[in-house]
XYZ file of C-alpha atoms in Angstrom:
679
model
C 15.064 -7.827 -5.076
C 18.559 -7.087 -3.846
C 19.153 -3.247 -3.603
C 22.521 -1.747 -4.370
C 24.127 0.724 -1.603
C 24.055 4.037 -3.421
C 27.696 4.910 -2.327
C 28.880 1.907 -4.357
C 27.013 2.774 -7.466
C 29.006 4.344 -10.493
C 27.056 7.459 -10.752
C 29.343 10.627 -10.368
C 26.576 12.520 -8.092
C 23.647 11.250 -6.133
C 20.722 13.531 -5.690
C 17.980 13.041 -3.007
C 14.371 14.107 -3.879
C 12.400 15.555 -1.025
C 8.828 16.873 -0.881
C 5.284 16.597 0.349
C 2.604 14.532 -1.227
C 0.876 15.781 -4.281
C 3.755 18.317 -4.987
C 4.986 16.339 -8.286
C 7.822 14.539 -6.960
C 7.011 11.371 -8.346
C 6.439 13.184 -11.853
C 9.773 14.888 -11.806
C 11.414 11.472 -10.684
C 9.652 9.573 -13.596
C 10.469 12.592 -16.372
C 14.022 12.361 -15.388
C 14.829 8.657 -14.864
C 12.222 7.112 -17.714
C 12.874 3.483 -17.784
C 16.250 3.604 -15.928
C 14.644 3.297 -12.653
C 14.245 0.512 -9.952
C 11.853 -0.128 -7.300
C 12.109 -2.041 -4.126
C 12.190 -1.565 -0.386
C 14.475 0.220 1.777
C 16.968 -2.349 3.446
C 15.516 -3.977 6.403
C 12.060 -1.757 5.946
C 8.875 -2.274 4.267
C 8.517 1.209 2.650
C 9.104 1.421 -0.891
C 12.336 2.422 -2.490
C 12.814 4.241 -5.697
C 15.891 5.125 -7.448
C 17.005 5.702 -10.959
C 19.715 7.614 -13.023
C 19.773 9.955 -15.935
C 22.535 11.829 -17.644
C 22.984 15.633 -18.220
C 26.365 17.015 -19.793
C 28.418 13.713 -19.493
C 27.818 13.483 -15.927
C 25.593 10.745 -14.446
C 23.195 11.418 -11.638
C 21.643 8.697 -9.257
C 18.345 10.099 -8.381
C 16.637 8.946 -5.035
C 12.995 9.564 -4.593
C 12.537 9.769 -0.948
C 9.272 8.814 0.711
C 6.710 11.864 0.637
C 6.133 13.537 3.994
C 4.875 16.910 5.290
C 7.930 17.470 7.543
C 11.104 15.722 8.828
C 9.480 14.892 12.273
C 10.438 11.203 13.124
C 7.040 10.008 13.618
C 6.154 7.637 10.658
C 8.340 4.972 9.212
C 8.380 7.092 6.208
C 9.846 10.268 7.768
C 12.519 8.336 9.789
C 13.745 6.834 6.495
C 13.801 10.147 4.962
C 15.819 11.715 7.779
C 18.361 8.704 8.109
C 19.025 8.898 4.444
C 20.063 12.722 4.365
C 22.160 12.235 7.503
C 23.758 9.217 6.038
C 25.724 11.502 3.827
C 25.001 9.365 0.637
C 23.340 12.123 -1.080
C 25.639 14.920 -2.560
C 22.584 17.290 -3.055
C 19.059 17.496 -1.863
C 16.181 18.798 -4.208
C 13.278 19.941 -2.155
C 10.229 20.150 -4.206
C 7.384 22.561 -3.360
C 4.072 23.705 -4.687
C 3.755 26.898 -6.284
C -0.072 27.281 -5.952
C 0.384 26.218 -1.946
C 3.760 27.952 -1.562
C 3.736 29.254 2.101
C 2.561 25.914 3.235
C 4.864 23.793 0.966
C 7.909 25.790 2.464
C 7.182 24.205 5.874
C 9.431 21.353 4.610
C 12.400 23.715 3.616
C 11.892 25.349 7.001
C 12.123 21.966 8.832
C 15.099 21.003 6.753
C 17.197 24.089 7.417
C 19.983 23.378 9.535
C 21.007 20.032 8.196
C 24.397 20.104 6.546
C 23.730 18.660 3.052
C 23.510 21.323 0.105
C 20.228 22.149 -1.401
C 18.218 23.236 -4.472
C 14.772 24.700 -4.021
C 12.380 23.558 -6.956
C 9.247 25.377 -7.147
C 6.771 23.239 -9.099
C 3.451 23.745 -11.030
C 4.399 27.498 -11.911
C 1.963 27.153 -14.774
C -0.996 26.439 -12.273
C 0.040 29.233 -9.979
C 0.105 31.495 -12.988
C -3.255 30.326 -14.114
C -4.856 31.474 -10.770
C -3.108 34.873 -11.018
C 0.041 34.277 -8.791
C 3.381 35.722 -9.733
C 6.349 34.475 -7.606
C 9.715 36.310 -7.605
C 12.139 33.243 -7.509
C 15.271 35.498 -7.631
C 14.073 37.457 -4.514
C 13.582 34.509 -2.557
C 16.682 32.765 -3.483
C 18.727 35.805 -2.490
C 17.110 35.558 0.830
C 17.712 31.984 1.194
C 21.248 32.095 -0.306
C 20.306 28.729 -2.383
C 19.436 28.214 -5.877
C 15.751 28.516 -6.362
C 14.348 27.053 -9.850
C 10.867 27.351 -11.134
C 9.410 24.553 -13.449
C 6.355 22.411 -14.487
C 7.373 18.943 -13.677
C 5.014 17.609 -16.400
C 6.714 19.852 -19.313
C 10.312 19.040 -19.756
C 10.775 22.305 -21.768
C 10.711 24.097 -18.198
C 13.788 21.926 -17.073
C 16.566 24.191 -18.121
C 17.093 26.280 -15.071
C 16.904 23.005 -13.143
C 19.852 21.528 -15.067
C 21.922 24.658 -14.862
C 21.480 24.622 -10.901
C 22.478 20.909 -11.032
C 25.817 22.013 -12.626
C 26.689 24.779 -10.255
C 25.560 22.376 -7.403
C 23.686 23.225 -4.456
C 24.598 25.342 -1.343
C 23.394 25.333 2.462
C 20.485 27.821 3.215
C 21.063 30.980 5.178
C 19.411 30.104 8.649
C 20.269 33.246 10.691
C 16.664 34.850 10.561
C 15.092 31.195 11.070
C 17.290 30.894 14.289
C 16.295 34.332 15.728
C 12.566 33.297 15.270
C 13.176 30.050 17.145
C 15.027 31.986 20.033
C 12.243 34.398 20.202
C 9.349 32.021 19.979
C 11.197 29.276 22.052
C 12.182 31.940 24.632
C 14.255 30.943 28.050
C 13.369 27.251 27.183
C 15.164 27.152 23.802
C 17.961 29.154 25.013
C 18.592 26.745 28.094
C 18.591 23.660 25.697
C 20.813 25.743 23.167
C 23.479 26.256 25.718
C 23.660 22.444 26.687
C 24.411 21.576 23.105
C 27.561 21.283 21.127
C 28.582 24.607 19.217
C 29.154 22.687 15.885
C 26.104 20.471 16.622
C 26.066 16.606 16.036
C 26.872 15.162 12.797
C 24.913 16.737 9.845
C 22.595 18.515 12.371
C 23.223 22.112 13.428
C 22.894 23.453 16.856
C 19.779 25.273 16.516
C 18.226 22.636 14.480
C 18.750 20.210 17.360
C 17.541 22.633 19.922
C 14.360 23.262 17.832
C 13.798 19.381 17.412
C 14.218 18.737 20.954
C 11.378 21.319 21.968
C 9.137 19.423 19.539
C 10.038 16.220 21.610
C 11.227 14.741 18.337
C 11.816 10.919 19.303
C 14.748 10.579 16.973
C 16.574 13.956 17.913
C 16.040 12.943 21.731
C 17.514 9.605 21.174
C 20.441 11.128 19.229
C 21.262 13.966 21.722
C 20.792 11.763 24.902
C 23.290 9.263 23.340
C 26.129 12.178 22.404
C 26.065 14.305 25.459
C 27.221 13.699 29.100
C 24.729 12.504 31.222
C 24.735 15.833 33.330
C 24.012 17.959 30.114
C 21.277 15.612 29.157
C 19.704 15.803 32.542
C 19.596 19.782 32.091
C 18.002 19.452 28.716
C 15.295 16.739 29.816
C 14.467 18.960 33.017
C 13.543 21.700 30.307
C 11.673 19.475 28.016
C 9.544 18.312 30.965
C 8.552 21.739 32.019
C 7.703 22.927 28.518
C 4.477 21.695 27.194
C 4.160 24.032 24.202
C 7.514 23.644 22.745
C 6.155 22.061 19.416
C 3.511 24.956 19.115
C 6.414 27.625 19.595
C 8.576 25.796 16.968
C 5.640 25.645 14.462
C 4.893 29.278 14.782
C 8.685 30.240 14.451
C 8.931 28.542 11.287
C 5.610 30.028 9.700
C 6.943 33.555 10.839
C 10.052 32.805 8.956
C 8.302 31.681 6.064
C 5.979 34.909 5.942
C 9.231 37.031 5.949
C 10.921 34.851 3.158
C 7.933 35.314 0.730
C 6.932 38.818 1.811
C 6.869 41.038 -1.447
C 8.111 38.023 -3.472
C 4.465 36.671 -4.028
C 1.905 38.855 -5.905
C -1.715 37.889 -6.480
C -3.291 39.466 -9.451
C -6.632 38.358 -7.952
C -8.009 39.057 -4.508
C -6.892 36.340 -2.030
C -10.521 35.595 -1.020
C -11.842 34.829 -4.436
C -9.009 32.627 -5.382
C -9.523 30.636 -2.167
C -13.384 30.498 -2.485
C -14.456 26.906 -2.983
C -15.965 26.271 -6.520
C -19.548 24.599 -6.473
C -18.085 21.463 -7.494
C -15.636 21.617 -4.761
C -18.285 22.277 -2.221
C -19.996 19.333 -3.274
C -16.774 17.099 -3.417
C -15.943 17.882 0.266
C -19.445 17.830 1.850
C -19.770 15.392 4.524
C -22.953 14.311 3.368
C -22.607 14.484 -0.571
C -19.011 14.048 -0.808
C -19.111 10.406 -0.098
C -22.109 9.749 -2.731
C -20.302 11.899 -5.219
C -16.897 10.029 -4.679
C -18.631 6.374 -5.047
C -20.279 7.773 -8.259
C -16.823 9.150 -9.546
C -14.983 5.967 -8.712
C -17.681 3.571 -10.260
C -17.355 5.682 -13.283
C -13.531 5.182 -13.112
C -14.341 1.520 -12.961
C -16.512 1.525 -15.907
C -13.942 3.741 -17.635
C -11.108 1.214 -16.988
C -13.317 -1.569 -18.578
C -14.248 0.631 -21.740
C -10.736 1.711 -22.385
C -9.576 -1.953 -22.282
C -12.265 -3.693 -23.869
C -11.102 -3.831 -27.265
C -7.491 -5.191 -26.071
C -9.309 -7.669 -23.824
C -11.533 -8.948 -26.655
C -8.861 -9.455 -29.012
C -6.646 -11.106 -26.445
C -9.492 -13.418 -25.074
C -10.922 -14.181 -28.766
C -7.798 -14.087 -31.092
C -6.460 -17.722 -29.605
C -9.967 -19.152 -30.229
C -10.170 -17.816 -33.578
C -6.787 -18.538 -35.071
C -6.128 -21.844 -33.464
C -8.684 -23.592 -35.207
C -7.574 -22.252 -38.401
C -3.926 -23.625 -37.518
C -4.889 -26.949 -36.451
C -5.187 -28.707 -39.933
C -1.852 -27.257 -40.941
C -0.312 -28.472 -37.446
C -1.672 -31.977 -38.351
C -0.264 -31.858 -41.699
C 3.058 -31.320 -40.679
C 2.736 -34.138 -38.333
C 2.734 -32.435 -34.835
C 1.725 -34.842 -32.027
C -1.622 -34.445 -30.581
C -0.142 -33.786 -27.202
C 2.072 -30.868 -28.594
C -0.786 -29.290 -30.223
C -2.799 -29.612 -27.016
C 0.177 -27.817 -24.966
C 0.527 -25.188 -27.762
C -3.397 -24.302 -27.447
C -2.697 -23.906 -23.679
C 0.184 -21.628 -24.210
C -1.794 -19.361 -26.714
C -5.007 -19.111 -24.365
C -2.614 -18.310 -21.488
C -0.811 -15.439 -23.241
C -4.370 -14.215 -24.241
C -5.093 -14.109 -20.511
C -1.809 -12.170 -19.829
C -2.775 -9.583 -22.574
C -6.370 -9.215 -21.414
C -5.689 -8.937 -17.813
C -2.786 -6.608 -18.565
C -5.255 -4.249 -20.494
C -7.493 -3.947 -17.338
C -4.543 -3.433 -15.143
C -3.153 -0.651 -17.341
C -6.708 1.023 -17.631
C -7.024 0.955 -13.873
C -3.500 2.664 -13.477
C -4.701 5.126 -16.002
C -7.757 6.063 -14.257
C -6.176 6.304 -11.051
C -3.191 8.717 -12.367
C -5.815 10.721 -13.796
C -7.812 11.391 -10.816
C -4.688 12.159 -8.873
C -3.287 14.231 -11.451
C -6.144 16.669 -11.579
C -6.346 16.861 -7.763
C -9.519 14.678 -6.983
C -7.912 12.178 -5.138
C -7.344 14.482 -1.965
C -10.929 15.110 -1.608
C -11.711 11.464 -1.706
C -9.285 11.017 1.421
C -10.832 13.928 3.270
C -14.635 12.990 2.987
C -13.959 9.306 4.187
C -11.381 9.696 6.748
C -13.585 9.611 9.623
C -15.121 6.370 8.550
C -11.851 4.571 7.814
C -10.082 5.498 10.747
C -12.362 3.085 12.678
C -10.550 0.093 11.261
C -7.170 1.752 11.411
C -7.087 3.188 7.647
C -7.178 6.623 6.326
C -9.711 8.240 3.928
C -7.712 7.002 0.740
C -8.298 3.608 1.455
C -12.018 3.843 0.243
C -10.742 4.030 -3.489
C -9.428 0.262 -3.532
C -12.553 -0.887 -1.873
C -14.992 0.360 -4.207
C -12.880 -0.559 -7.232
C -12.606 -4.062 -6.060
C -16.464 -4.638 -6.664
C -15.701 -4.337 -10.228
C -12.326 -6.266 -10.259
C -10.057 -6.954 -7.417
C -7.031 -6.280 -9.514
C -8.070 -2.583 -9.847
C -8.411 -2.617 -6.118
C -4.801 -3.750 -5.648
C -3.713 -1.114 -8.053
C -5.740 1.595 -6.303
C -3.708 1.228 -3.163
C -0.873 2.941 -4.892
C -2.341 6.194 -3.981
C -1.872 5.284 -0.211
C 1.354 7.042 1.197
C 1.751 4.512 4.197
C 3.095 1.146 3.303
C 1.472 -0.496 6.364
C -2.135 0.963 5.505
C -1.483 0.075 1.855
C -0.931 -3.627 2.855
C -3.997 -3.631 5.327
C -6.001 -1.892 2.501
C -5.054 -4.881 0.109
C -5.966 -7.397 2.832
C -9.347 -6.069 3.532
C -10.249 -4.936 -0.141
C -10.132 -8.693 -1.092
C -13.366 -9.156 0.648
C -15.008 -7.146 -1.727
C -16.547 -9.799 -4.484
C -15.495 -8.855 -7.953
C -17.727 -9.330 -10.981
C -16.557 -12.654 -11.794
C -17.334 -14.071 -8.293
C -20.937 -12.750 -8.399
C -21.309 -14.427 -12.121
C -20.059 -17.963 -10.936
C -22.176 -17.712 -7.460
C -25.343 -16.504 -9.553
C -24.773 -19.903 -11.876
C -24.688 -22.289 -8.810
C -27.233 -20.455 -6.889
C -30.017 -20.634 -9.185
C -29.218 -24.102 -10.254
C -29.605 -25.423 -6.478
C -31.632 -22.711 -4.728
C -33.599 -20.857 -7.382
C -35.016 -17.822 -5.936
C -33.295 -18.659 -2.485
C -30.358 -17.633 -4.007
C -31.055 -14.258 -2.475
C -30.549 -15.751 1.161
C -27.098 -17.468 0.174
C -25.985 -14.103 -1.024
C -27.128 -12.328 2.100
C -25.558 -14.899 4.223
C -22.115 -14.588 2.020
C -22.071 -10.316 2.293
C -23.064 -10.684 6.054
C -20.130 -13.077 6.810
C -17.805 -10.962 4.563
C -18.502 -7.969 6.509
C -17.990 -9.928 9.738
C -14.694 -11.200 8.652
C -13.415 -7.984 7.391
C -13.642 -6.350 10.880
C -12.248 -9.579 12.175
C -9.177 -9.404 9.744
C -8.617 -5.541 10.392
C -8.353 -6.514 14.265
C -5.896 -9.370 13.343
C -3.594 -7.275 10.911
C -4.030 -3.828 12.202
C -1.684 -4.219 15.273
C 1.165 -5.115 13.120
C 0.658 -3.301 10.160
C -0.700 0.054 11.556
C 0.140 0.052 15.364
C -1.954 2.377 17.515
C 1.260 4.392 18.134
C 1.374 5.246 14.262
C -2.118 6.103 13.848
C -2.858 9.603 13.529
C -5.194 11.936 11.840
C -5.059 12.722 8.022
C -2.831 15.811 7.619
C -2.738 16.833 3.806
C -3.228 19.573 1.480
C -6.143 19.830 -0.840
C -4.229 20.876 -4.339
C -6.014 23.183 -6.914
C -7.728 21.523 -9.635
C -6.014 21.752 -13.026
C -6.031 20.153 -16.443
C -4.223 16.775 -16.787
C -1.020 16.532 -17.920
C -1.641 13.507 -20.585
C 2.207 13.042 -21.498
C 2.936 12.581 -17.848
C 0.137 10.293 -17.290
C 1.101 7.950 -20.036
C 4.715 7.750 -19.232
C 3.760 7.063 -15.564
C 1.375 4.075 -16.866
C 3.810 2.715 -19.238
C 6.740 2.473 -17.012
C 4.802 0.742 -14.209
C 3.316 -1.792 -16.492
C 6.488 -3.158 -18.064
C 7.531 -5.288 -15.015
C 3.997 -6.187 -14.284
C 3.708 -7.873 -17.844
C 6.833 -9.797 -17.576
C 5.914 -11.374 -14.111
C 2.411 -11.983 -15.131
C 3.483 -13.962 -18.354
C 5.869 -15.954 -16.472
C 3.675 -16.846 -14.040
C 0.458 -17.273 -15.829
C 1.940 -19.528 -18.398
C 3.779 -21.779 -16.115
C 0.495 -22.295 -13.854
C -1.372 -23.291 -17.317
C 1.409 -25.818 -18.416
C 1.284 -27.289 -14.987
C -2.435 -27.879 -15.374
C -2.091 -29.025 -18.740
C 0.156 -31.962 -17.428
C -2.335 -32.730 -14.622
C -5.325 -32.647 -16.957
C -4.147 -33.995 -20.080
C -5.646 -37.448 -21.174
C -4.733 -38.965 -24.498
C -8.400 -40.460 -24.905
C -9.956 -36.995 -23.828
C -11.608 -38.752 -20.607
C -10.914 -37.113 -17.242
C -10.819 -40.323 -15.546
C -7.457 -41.168 -17.160
C -5.732 -37.810 -16.351
C -3.324 -37.138 -13.546
C -6.018 -34.494 -12.151
C -8.579 -37.409 -11.658
C -6.068 -39.455 -9.858
C -4.735 -36.641 -7.733
C -8.500 -35.487 -7.036
C -9.495 -38.860 -5.855
C -6.675 -39.304 -3.676
C -7.102 -36.279 -1.462
C -10.999 -36.455 -1.275
C -10.883 -38.004 2.063
C -9.084 -34.954 3.396
C -11.238 -32.325 1.292
C -14.578 -34.030 1.847
C -14.004 -32.608 5.496
C -14.438 -29.227 4.210
C -17.695 -30.205 2.406
C -15.801 -30.217 -1.016
C -15.815 -33.140 -3.287
C -12.609 -33.866 -5.461
C -14.351 -31.775 -8.343
C -15.437 -28.924 -6.277
C -11.792 -28.744 -4.613
C -10.157 -28.720 -8.041
C -12.496 -25.898 -9.170
C -11.473 -24.035 -5.992
C -7.707 -24.560 -6.623
C -8.164 -23.331 -10.173
C -10.308 -20.305 -9.104
C -6.940 -18.707 -7.679
C -5.731 -18.475 -11.359
C -9.029 -16.735 -12.456
C -12.388 -16.859 -10.695
C -14.215 -17.594 -13.919
C -12.064 -20.628 -14.576
C -14.093 -22.487 -11.999
C -17.202 -23.083 -14.452
C -14.820 -24.369 -17.172
C -13.037 -26.779 -14.881
C -16.421 -27.932 -13.198
C -17.578 -28.558 -16.668
C -14.818 -30.769 -17.428
C -14.749 -32.892 -14.443
C -18.422 -33.433 -14.244
C -19.032 -33.605 -17.833
C -16.323 -36.441 -17.969
C -14.252 -34.496 -20.695
C -10.623 -33.381 -20.041
C -10.093 -29.539 -20.651
C -6.533 -28.598 -20.491
C -6.893 -25.029 -20.525
C -7.631 -23.072 -17.270
C -10.737 -21.196 -17.618
C -11.280 -21.831 -21.471
C -13.141 -24.955 -21.047
C -16.688 -24.668 -22.633
C -19.190 -24.329 -19.847
C -21.757 -27.457 -20.440
C -25.234 -26.380 -21.164
C -26.568 -28.895 -18.643
C -23.985 -28.086 -16.041
C -26.686 -27.413 -13.525
C -28.372 -30.681 -14.087
C -25.021 -32.700 -13.948
C -24.221 -30.918 -10.527
C -27.398 -31.304 -9.002
C -27.409 -34.989 -9.667
C -24.013 -35.409 -8.051
C -23.813 -32.480 -5.257
C -25.821 -32.150 -2.240
C -27.080 -28.663 -1.094
C -24.775 -28.583 1.892
C -21.787 -29.574 -0.391
C -22.681 -26.484 -2.805
C -22.925 -24.342 0.170
C -19.465 -25.281 1.317
C -18.095 -24.587 -2.175
C -19.690 -21.293 -2.557
C -18.042 -19.990 0.739
C -14.589 -21.453 -0.084
C -15.022 -19.846 -3.693
C -16.122 -16.562 -2.436
C -13.492 -16.083 0.371
C -10.711 -17.687 -1.790
C -8.091 -15.199 -2.955
C -9.487 -13.006 -5.953
C -7.041 -14.316 -8.659
C -3.651 -14.831 -9.405
C -3.118 -11.336 -11.293
C -4.655 -9.641 -8.224
C -1.900 -11.412 -6.191
C 0.814 -10.065 -8.448
C -0.701 -6.497 -8.227
C -0.537 -6.652 -4.668
C 3.245 -7.394 -4.654
C 3.805 -4.795 -7.358
C 2.050 -2.225 -4.806
C 3.525 -3.584 -1.484
C 6.854 -4.825 -2.933
C 6.903 -7.669 -0.362
C 6.474 -11.264 -1.155
C 6.433 -11.831 2.818
C 3.390 -10.045 3.528
C 1.578 -10.976 0.026
C 2.374 -14.663 1.116
C 1.037 -14.163 4.448
C -2.244 -12.416 3.175
C -2.515 -15.181 0.519
C -2.086 -18.084 2.977
C -4.588 -16.104 5.385
C -7.257 -16.112 2.788
C -6.752 -19.776 1.698
C -7.013 -20.986 5.298
C -10.041 -18.880 6.032
C -11.963 -20.075 2.972
C -11.403 -23.596 3.862
C -12.487 -22.676 7.503
C -15.597 -20.932 6.482
C -16.228 -23.888 3.860
C -16.304 -26.422 6.819
C -18.451 -24.257 9.009
C -20.828 -23.428 6.393
C -21.153 -27.167 5.305
C -22.108 -28.093 8.759
C -24.482 -25.434 9.556
C -26.113 -26.458 5.990
C -26.328 -30.268 7.307
C -28.620 -28.928 9.991
C -30.937 -27.341 7.504
C -30.986 -29.873 4.783
C-alpha cells in the first residue's frame, strides 16, 4: 500500500491524535472517520499507521492516529515515530486524549508533551465512567490553569462531541508551562540549571529550552542526539559532563511532572466516595489479577470467548457451507437444459463453493473480532496481560500474547486476529509466528482420522510426539526471530494501567468490527476464489478419472523429489491443499486415492473406506511423514490473510509462511527416516 504524504493531502487541517493505550483513542478515531480511513505502515517502518478524514462545518480534517504510548521517551519504535511526526510540523493540532477515571496518571502524557511547539486540545474521555465512580472533574478550572481548551466526552457516545467540535473550530493553543519549568528547576537542581544554561534560548526546532533540558536529564536517546548535533562541541562537552555525573536525572524529572500534575488537578477533582473504597479491588478483580488463579481464569475466559466466536457465527457458517451444496443440485437440471457445457458447470460449482468458504470463514473472523473487542472494551484485557507477563517474557513476549496462543487451539484465524491487542509491532509479528504452532480443531480432526486408520490406540503416541516437537520448535523459532523482531535492547517490563471495568458500548464495538471486516472480505474473496479456480484447472477431467487430470501428471512428475521427504505425490498434493484449509486434505486424499477427480478444494466427499484405501498404498513411515508435514504446515490461507491484516507487512508474513513450509518439509523428512528405523 502506498502511503500519501499528509502535507500533500487536500485536507484543510491535520489533527494528530495522541494518547495512552486503553484511553479510547481508537474509539474516537473510528467514530470520527468511519469508513474514510486507511491503514498501512509508517514509511520505512513496520509500525501500523492509521489515518482518515471527516468533515465538520465545511472544513475537512485529516485525523492521524499516532501509536499508543505512555510517554514521549524515545525508547520504543512507536514512541520515536510519535515524536518524529509531531516534530515534523505536518500536524496543525495535537489532540491529547486522557482517561477521566485515571486522571492523574493519564496526565503524565501531557506533562511529557508540554514544551513542544504544536497547539494542543486536551480531551478528557470516559467522563461517564468517572461519574459512575463518584468522581466530578472541573474541566474549566483545569483549562484555565493550562491555558488550553479542555473538553470532556465519552468517545463511545457521539452525543458528547459538541464541545470537541467547538474547540476544533477555535483551534488549539500551547499550554502554559511556567509552573512545570519551576518544578524541573526545583527537582533537577544544579544539574538541570547547568544543562539549561548551555541550551539555546529559543530551544531547537519545535522543542523548548526547558523541554530539552528535562529530556537530557532523562538521558533520552533522541534528545541527546539532537542536542549533540545542534550545539558547538564545547557546549555539548559541558552538558555531557553533567549527564555522566547525574545518575538520578530521570527520577527527578518524573517527580517534577507528577508534582505539577498534582497542582494542576488540586481542587478540580472531587470524589463523592472515599478514595480507598473506590480503589478497593472487587472480589472478581482479586481473582483476575491473582498470580495463581488469574491464569486459570484467563484461560477459561478465552476458551469461553472462542466458543462464543463459534456460536455467534455458526448460523452464517452453516448457511455459507451448505447453501451451495443444497442449491447447486437443484440448478443442475436447468443448467443442463439450457445447454451449458459440463466443464463450465463444474467451474461454476467450484466458484460457488469457494464463495461459501469465504463467507463461512469471514463469519468466524468477524466473531473473533467481536469477542476480542468486547473483552478489551470492558477492561479485562489488561488483567490478562498482567498475570501472564512473567511467563511470556521468557520468550521475548509480553502478557497480552497469551491470548492469541489460547485462541489458536480453536482456530488459527482467531489467533491471528487476537494479536491485534498487542501494541508493539515486533511482538505482534512474533506472536503470530509462534501461535501457528498451536494446532487448530481441523488439524486434530484430520490427524485423528489418519492416526486411527494406521495406528489404532497407538495414535496417542503420535500425538505426544507431535506435541513435544511442536513445543521444542516453538522455543527454537522464538530464538530465531526474537533478535530481529524484539531485540534485547527493546525488551522491557510491561508498564500499563489497569482500567476500571465498565459496561460495553455496543455501538462502538460493532462499528469497529464492521470497519475492519470490509477489506478482509474483499481480499479473502479474491485469493480463495482464485486458488479454487487454479485447482479446478489442475484437477478437472472430462471422464472423471483423476489419472486423466493435470493434477495427476504434475504429482507423478514431482514424486521423485517429494518422496525424499517421505511424501507420495498423493500426500504431497494433500499437503499443498491443506495450505488453503486444513480439512481439505481429507477431500483431496479421497479423490486421489479413490481415483475420482474432485475439482472443489475441501468439498470432495470423504470416501467411506478412505482408511482401507490408504493402508493398502501407504506405509506407516510415509503416514508419519505426512502427519508431521501436515501438522507443521501453515494453518490455512485465511489465517495468512489475517496475519497480513494485523501485521500490515507482506514481507514478514511471507517470511513466516516460507519458514513454516520449509520447516514442515524438514520435519517430514526427519520423522520419515526415524520411522523407517521403527517399522
